[in-house]
Short mmCIF file of C-alpha atoms and ligand atoms in Angstrom, two decimals:
data_model
loop_
_atom_site.label_atom_id
_atom_site.label_comp_id
_atom_site.label_asym_id
_atom_site.label_seq_id
_atom_site.Cartn_x
_atom_site.Cartn_y
_atom_site.Cartn_z
CA MET A 26 12.16 7.29 -22.15
CA VAL A 27 9.69 7.43 -19.17
CA GLU A 28 6.85 5.67 -17.56
CA ALA A 29 4.34 8.16 -15.44
CA ILE A 30 2.30 6.56 -12.97
CA ALA A 31 -0.20 8.52 -10.64
CA VAL A 32 -1.05 7.65 -6.99
CA ALA A 33 -4.23 7.70 -6.40
CA SER A 34 -7.09 6.49 -4.18
CA GLY A 35 -10.78 8.55 -4.47
CA LYS A 36 -10.20 9.44 -0.77
CA GLY A 37 -8.28 11.63 1.48
CA GLY A 38 -5.65 10.74 4.11
CA THR A 39 -5.42 6.77 2.97
CA GLY A 40 -1.46 7.16 2.31
CA LYS A 41 -0.86 8.22 -1.08
CA THR A 42 1.70 11.11 -0.18
CA THR A 43 3.44 8.14 2.15
CA SER A 44 3.06 5.54 -0.60
CA THR A 45 4.53 8.24 -3.25
CA LEU A 46 7.62 8.62 -1.46
CA ALA A 47 8.12 5.03 -0.29
CA LEU A 48 7.61 3.65 -3.44
CA GLY A 49 9.70 6.28 -5.13
CA MET A 50 12.75 5.74 -2.64
CA ALA A 51 12.57 1.95 -3.65
CA LEU A 52 12.24 2.42 -7.09
CA ALA A 53 15.44 4.81 -7.14
CA GLU A 54 17.67 1.90 -6.17
CA THR A 55 17.03 1.01 -9.90
CA TYR A 56 15.68 3.87 -11.81
CA ASP A 57 15.75 7.39 -12.27
CA VAL A 58 12.62 8.83 -10.28
CA THR A 59 10.98 12.01 -9.72
CA VAL A 60 8.04 12.43 -7.54
CA VAL A 61 5.80 15.39 -8.15
CA ASP A 62 3.53 16.89 -5.55
CA ALA A 63 0.40 16.97 -8.05
CA ASP A 64 -2.13 17.13 -5.26
CA THR A 65 -1.84 21.02 -5.82
CA GLY A 66 -4.88 21.86 -3.44
CA MET A 67 -4.08 19.54 -1.03
CA ALA A 68 -0.43 19.64 -1.22
CA ASN A 69 1.54 18.02 1.63
CA LEU A 70 4.09 16.02 0.07
CA LEU A 71 6.68 19.09 1.29
CA PHE A 72 6.10 18.04 4.83
CA HIS A 73 6.75 14.37 4.22
CA ALA A 74 10.04 15.11 2.64
CA GLY A 75 11.68 17.77 4.98
CA LEU A 76 10.72 20.53 1.89
CA ASP A 77 8.81 22.81 4.01
CA ASP A 78 10.74 25.76 3.78
CA VAL A 79 12.23 25.92 0.22
CA LYS A 80 10.80 29.16 -1.72
CA VAL A 81 9.96 27.69 -5.08
CA THR A 82 7.32 24.96 -5.53
CA LEU A 83 5.44 23.73 -8.24
CA HIS A 84 2.65 26.45 -7.62
CA ASP A 85 5.35 28.88 -9.04
CA LEU A 86 5.52 26.75 -12.03
CA LEU A 87 1.54 26.90 -12.55
CA VAL A 88 1.21 30.61 -12.14
CA GLU A 89 1.98 32.55 -15.43
CA GLU A 90 3.29 35.42 -13.24
CA THR A 91 5.76 33.32 -11.40
CA ALA A 92 6.70 30.45 -14.06
CA THR A 93 10.46 29.74 -14.04
CA ALA A 94 12.72 27.11 -14.73
CA VAL A 95 11.23 23.62 -14.11
CA ALA A 96 14.84 22.64 -12.52
CA ASP A 97 14.25 25.62 -10.05
CA ALA A 98 11.52 23.86 -8.20
CA THR A 99 12.95 20.43 -8.52
CA TYR A 100 15.06 19.39 -5.40
CA GLU A 101 17.45 16.00 -5.28
CA ARG A 102 16.66 14.54 -1.82
CA PHE A 103 16.55 10.84 -0.65
CA GLY A 104 17.81 9.48 -4.45
CA MET A 105 15.31 11.16 -6.25
CA ARG A 106 14.26 14.24 -7.66
CA VAL A 107 11.63 15.95 -5.82
CA VAL A 108 9.14 18.35 -6.99
CA PRO A 109 6.77 19.82 -3.96
CA CYS A 110 4.27 21.83 -4.03
CA GLY A 111 3.06 24.89 -1.67
CA THR A 112 0.19 25.00 0.34
CA SER A 113 -1.14 28.60 -0.54
CA LEU A 114 -4.65 28.90 -1.34
CA ALA A 115 -4.38 32.17 -3.14
CA ALA A 116 -1.43 30.34 -5.61
CA PHE A 117 -3.51 27.11 -5.68
CA GLU A 118 -6.61 29.50 -7.03
CA ARG A 119 -4.11 31.32 -9.52
CA ALA A 120 -2.71 28.19 -11.02
CA GLU A 121 -3.49 27.11 -14.31
CA PRO A 122 -3.72 23.37 -13.90
CA ALA A 123 -3.00 23.14 -17.66
CA ARG A 124 0.71 23.98 -16.90
CA LEU A 125 1.44 20.85 -15.53
CA ARG A 126 1.11 19.08 -18.87
CA ASP A 127 4.57 21.24 -19.93
CA VAL A 128 5.95 20.63 -16.41
CA VAL A 129 5.57 16.80 -16.88
CA ALA A 130 7.01 16.99 -20.15
CA ASP A 131 10.36 19.03 -18.90
CA LEU A 132 10.57 16.59 -16.26
CA ALA A 133 10.16 13.27 -18.36
CA ALA A 134 13.59 14.04 -20.17
CA ASP A 135 15.44 13.18 -17.04
CA ALA A 136 13.14 10.34 -15.62
CA ASP A 137 12.95 6.91 -15.84
CA VAL A 138 9.64 6.74 -13.69
CA LEU A 139 7.66 9.70 -13.02
CA LEU A 140 5.53 9.56 -9.66
CA LEU A 141 2.55 11.71 -9.54
CA ASP A 142 1.02 12.04 -6.27
CA SER A 143 -2.66 12.78 -7.15
CA PRO A 144 -5.88 14.65 -5.62
CA ALA A 145 -8.05 12.63 -3.22
CA ALA A 146 -11.42 13.77 -5.13
CA LEU A 147 -11.17 13.49 -8.64
CA ASP A 148 -13.94 15.81 -9.51
CA SER A 149 -12.59 18.80 -11.28
CA LYS A 150 -9.57 19.71 -13.90
CA SER A 151 -6.67 20.10 -11.74
CA ALA A 152 -7.62 17.03 -10.13
CA ILE A 153 -8.28 14.90 -12.96
CA LEU A 154 -4.91 15.94 -14.71
CA PRO A 155 -2.16 13.65 -12.88
CA VAL A 156 -4.46 10.68 -14.10
CA VAL A 157 -5.24 12.33 -17.85
CA LEU A 158 -1.17 12.43 -18.00
CA ALA A 159 -0.15 8.99 -16.39
CA ASP A 160 0.33 5.60 -18.04
CA ARG A 161 -0.60 3.67 -14.67
CA VAL A 162 -2.21 4.25 -11.46
CA VAL A 163 -1.53 2.67 -8.07
CA VAL A 164 -4.56 2.68 -5.95
CA VAL A 165 -4.02 3.52 -2.17
CA LEU A 166 -7.06 2.12 -0.29
CA GLN A 167 -7.23 1.24 3.41
CA PRO A 168 -8.72 -2.45 3.57
CA THR A 169 -12.25 -1.80 4.18
CA ILE A 170 -15.40 -2.22 2.00
CA PRO A 171 -16.42 1.47 1.47
CA ALA A 172 -12.79 2.03 0.59
CA LEU A 173 -12.84 -0.50 -2.16
CA SER A 174 -15.90 1.22 -3.80
CA ASP A 175 -13.96 4.73 -3.38
CA GLY A 176 -10.52 2.72 -5.19
CA ILE A 177 -12.98 1.40 -7.93
CA LYS A 178 -14.27 4.93 -8.43
CA ALA A 179 -11.20 6.10 -8.95
CA GLN A 180 -10.30 3.21 -11.45
CA GLU A 181 -12.98 3.72 -13.75
CA TYR A 182 -11.88 7.31 -14.03
CA ALA A 183 -8.15 6.66 -14.64
CA ARG A 184 -9.77 3.89 -17.61
CA THR A 185 -11.73 6.73 -18.98
CA TYR A 186 -8.23 8.87 -19.51
CA GLY A 187 -6.73 5.66 -20.75
CA ALA A 188 -4.57 4.65 -17.85
CA GLU A 189 -4.80 1.25 -16.30
CA THR A 190 -4.57 0.39 -12.94
CA ALA A 191 -0.97 -0.94 -11.71
CA GLY A 192 -2.24 -2.60 -8.75
CA VAL A 193 -3.38 -2.09 -5.16
CA VAL A 194 -1.51 -0.82 -1.72
CA PHE A 195 -3.50 -2.13 1.15
CA ASN A 196 -1.97 0.86 3.91
CA ARG A 197 -3.22 0.90 7.23
CA VAL A 198 -3.45 -2.83 7.69
CA ARG A 199 -4.32 -4.41 10.93
CA ASP A 200 -4.13 -7.87 12.14
CA ASP A 201 -7.38 -9.33 11.35
CA GLU A 202 -9.06 -11.37 9.06
CA GLU A 203 -11.36 -9.13 6.86
CA THR A 204 -8.13 -7.57 5.48
CA GLU A 205 -7.39 -11.22 3.72
CA THR A 206 -10.81 -11.31 2.65
CA ILE A 207 -10.91 -7.72 1.06
CA ALA A 208 -7.54 -8.26 -0.56
CA ARG A 209 -9.00 -11.37 -2.20
CA GLN A 210 -12.01 -9.32 -3.38
CA ALA A 211 -9.99 -6.67 -4.45
CA GLU A 212 -8.11 -8.96 -7.10
CA ARG A 213 -11.28 -9.60 -8.52
CA TYR A 214 -12.56 -5.93 -8.98
CA PHE A 215 -9.23 -4.47 -9.69
CA GLY A 216 -7.57 -4.82 -13.04
CA GLY A 217 -4.14 -4.88 -11.08
CA GLU A 218 -2.84 -6.95 -8.57
CA THR A 219 -2.27 -6.37 -4.62
CA LEU A 220 1.22 -4.81 -4.46
CA ALA A 221 1.36 -4.78 -0.95
CA LEU A 222 -0.43 -4.50 2.42
CA VAL A 223 1.54 -2.13 4.59
CA PRO A 224 0.63 -2.49 8.47
CA GLU A 225 -0.64 0.49 10.30
CA SER A 226 2.86 1.85 12.12
CA ASP A 227 3.53 4.22 14.48
CA LEU A 228 6.88 4.52 12.30
CA VAL A 229 5.01 5.91 9.75
CA ARG A 230 3.88 8.37 11.33
CA ALA A 231 7.26 9.45 13.08
CA ALA A 232 8.60 9.23 9.45
CA ARG A 233 5.96 12.19 8.68
CA ARG A 234 6.94 14.18 12.11
CA ALA A 235 10.38 14.16 11.12
CA GLY A 236 9.80 15.03 7.62
CA GLU A 237 11.58 11.89 6.16
CA PRO A 238 10.09 9.44 3.66
CA LEU A 239 9.74 6.05 5.41
CA LEU A 240 12.70 4.15 3.32
CA SER A 241 14.66 7.13 5.07
CA TYR A 242 13.49 6.81 8.68
CA ALA A 243 12.62 3.47 9.07
CA PRO A 244 14.03 1.57 6.38
CA ASP A 245 14.60 -2.25 8.11
CA SER A 246 10.60 -1.79 9.50
CA ALA A 247 7.90 -4.03 7.87
CA ALA A 248 6.15 -0.98 6.29
CA ALA A 249 9.12 -0.26 4.41
CA ALA A 250 9.68 -3.82 3.42
CA ALA A 251 6.04 -4.19 2.16
CA TYR A 252 6.75 -0.92 -0.32
CA ARG A 253 9.88 -2.14 -1.45
CA GLU A 254 7.88 -5.61 -2.50
CA ALA A 255 5.09 -3.12 -4.02
CA ALA A 256 7.89 -1.59 -6.05
CA ARG A 257 9.57 -4.76 -7.30
CA ARG A 258 5.99 -6.02 -8.11
CA LEU A 259 5.39 -2.80 -10.40
CA ASP A 260 7.04 -3.74 -13.21
CA VAL A 261 8.23 -0.21 -14.19
CA ARG A 262 7.99 -0.02 -18.20
CA PRO A 263 9.80 2.88 -19.15
CA GLY A 264 8.36 3.99 -22.42
CA SER A 265 9.44 3.04 -25.59
CA SER A 266 8.86 6.02 -27.35
CA GLU A 267 11.01 9.41 -27.45
CA ASP A 268 7.45 11.00 -28.30
CA VAL A 269 6.50 10.68 -24.74
CA ALA A 270 7.08 14.74 -24.18
CA ASP A 271 4.79 15.60 -26.97
CA ARG A 272 2.12 13.01 -25.53
CA PHE A 273 2.26 15.26 -21.93
CA ARG A 274 2.06 18.41 -23.96
CA SER A 275 -0.92 17.60 -26.06
CA ALA A 276 -2.87 15.93 -23.24
CA VAL A 277 -6.47 16.80 -23.65
CA ILE A 278 -7.85 18.01 -20.31
CA PRO A 279 -11.33 16.80 -20.47
CA GLU A 280 -13.85 19.76 -20.50
CA ARG A 281 -16.50 17.76 -18.65
CA LEU A 282 -15.97 15.03 -15.66
P1 ADP B 324 -2.93 11.28 1.94
O1 ADP B 324 -1.73 11.49 1.03
O2 ADP B 324 -3.72 10.42 1.39
O3 ADP B 324 -3.90 11.89 2.38
P2 ADP B 324 -0.97 10.60 4.00
O4 ADP B 324 0.38 9.52 3.49
O5 ADP B 324 -0.52 12.20 3.83
O6 ADP B 324 -2.25 10.65 3.45
O7 ADP B 324 -1.15 9.96 5.22
C1 ADP B 324 -2.15 10.86 6.17
C2 ADP B 324 -1.57 10.22 7.63
O8 ADP B 324 -1.57 8.97 8.02
C3 ADP B 324 -0.20 10.95 7.84
O9 ADP B 324 0.00 11.36 9.22
C4 ADP B 324 0.40 9.41 7.78
O10 ADP B 324 2.11 9.61 8.84
C5 ADP B 324 -0.45 8.59 8.52
N1 ADP B 324 0.11 7.06 7.93
C6 ADP B 324 -0.10 6.71 6.54
N2 ADP B 324 0.04 5.47 6.69
C7 ADP B 324 0.22 5.01 7.79
C8 ADP B 324 0.29 3.73 8.13
N3 ADP B 324 0.29 2.65 7.58
N4 ADP B 324 0.50 3.62 9.74
C9 ADP B 324 0.31 4.65 10.40
N5 ADP B 324 -0.12 5.78 9.95
C10 ADP B 324 0.07 5.92 8.38
MG1 MG B 325 -1.39 13.71 0.66
#
């Protein structure tokens, strides 16, 4: 009984990892949440979650020679289960992306919500897989016109693989009128609603430096409140079928992108 939600953007540095952990913590007040750093080429969730010194990560699960039980790479942190990924380029090169299907299928057994922190550019088999596996996609964007078009591309990919848009999180929002206009345009272009406007905030950067998710580091901040609102609007739909693990295991990885 799980809903898999990919957090994607079409571009790096928009705040996907920040948003994955913030939404995860907010949802963890109600649901059993597992977050996975499925951005295996540019993993950085480990730094955001204070897990940069752990020995076993998702990379170990994705490499045949080092594969071990999924539980060995799963850490109980901040009220969630967290599966970080390592940053070694060698491990990334040896990793078999297809193995992510079995990892996600195993994790699905103990979760209501699986959040998959996804790669920025959806341009390879390993990059597209989190979106292929997801039921829905949260798109994280800065409130600019070029970012909207990146996000719309990400949405197109998601739709191609059967995932709908859960909504858009506008991040790093500054006080100006343009944001309102862009948010209105976004509601027209995206299938989902605007989930939140998260302000640009020094506290978000400080949380990252402290190796703590925003909702742990600064729970009373305006940015944290915006993420809690986004989580409420997400309206999680834990799957009703028991065969969800089979769906993950048998997901078809596109040959051509
Ligand atoms: P991504 O995963 O999309 O690459 P991150 O979540 O790692 O992006 O964020 C990139 C950088 O931007 C981090 O240093 C993070 O602290 C910072 N950042 C993200 N959101 C905000 C915000 N709302 N205000 C200020 N800094 C932010
Ligand atoms: Mg990231």
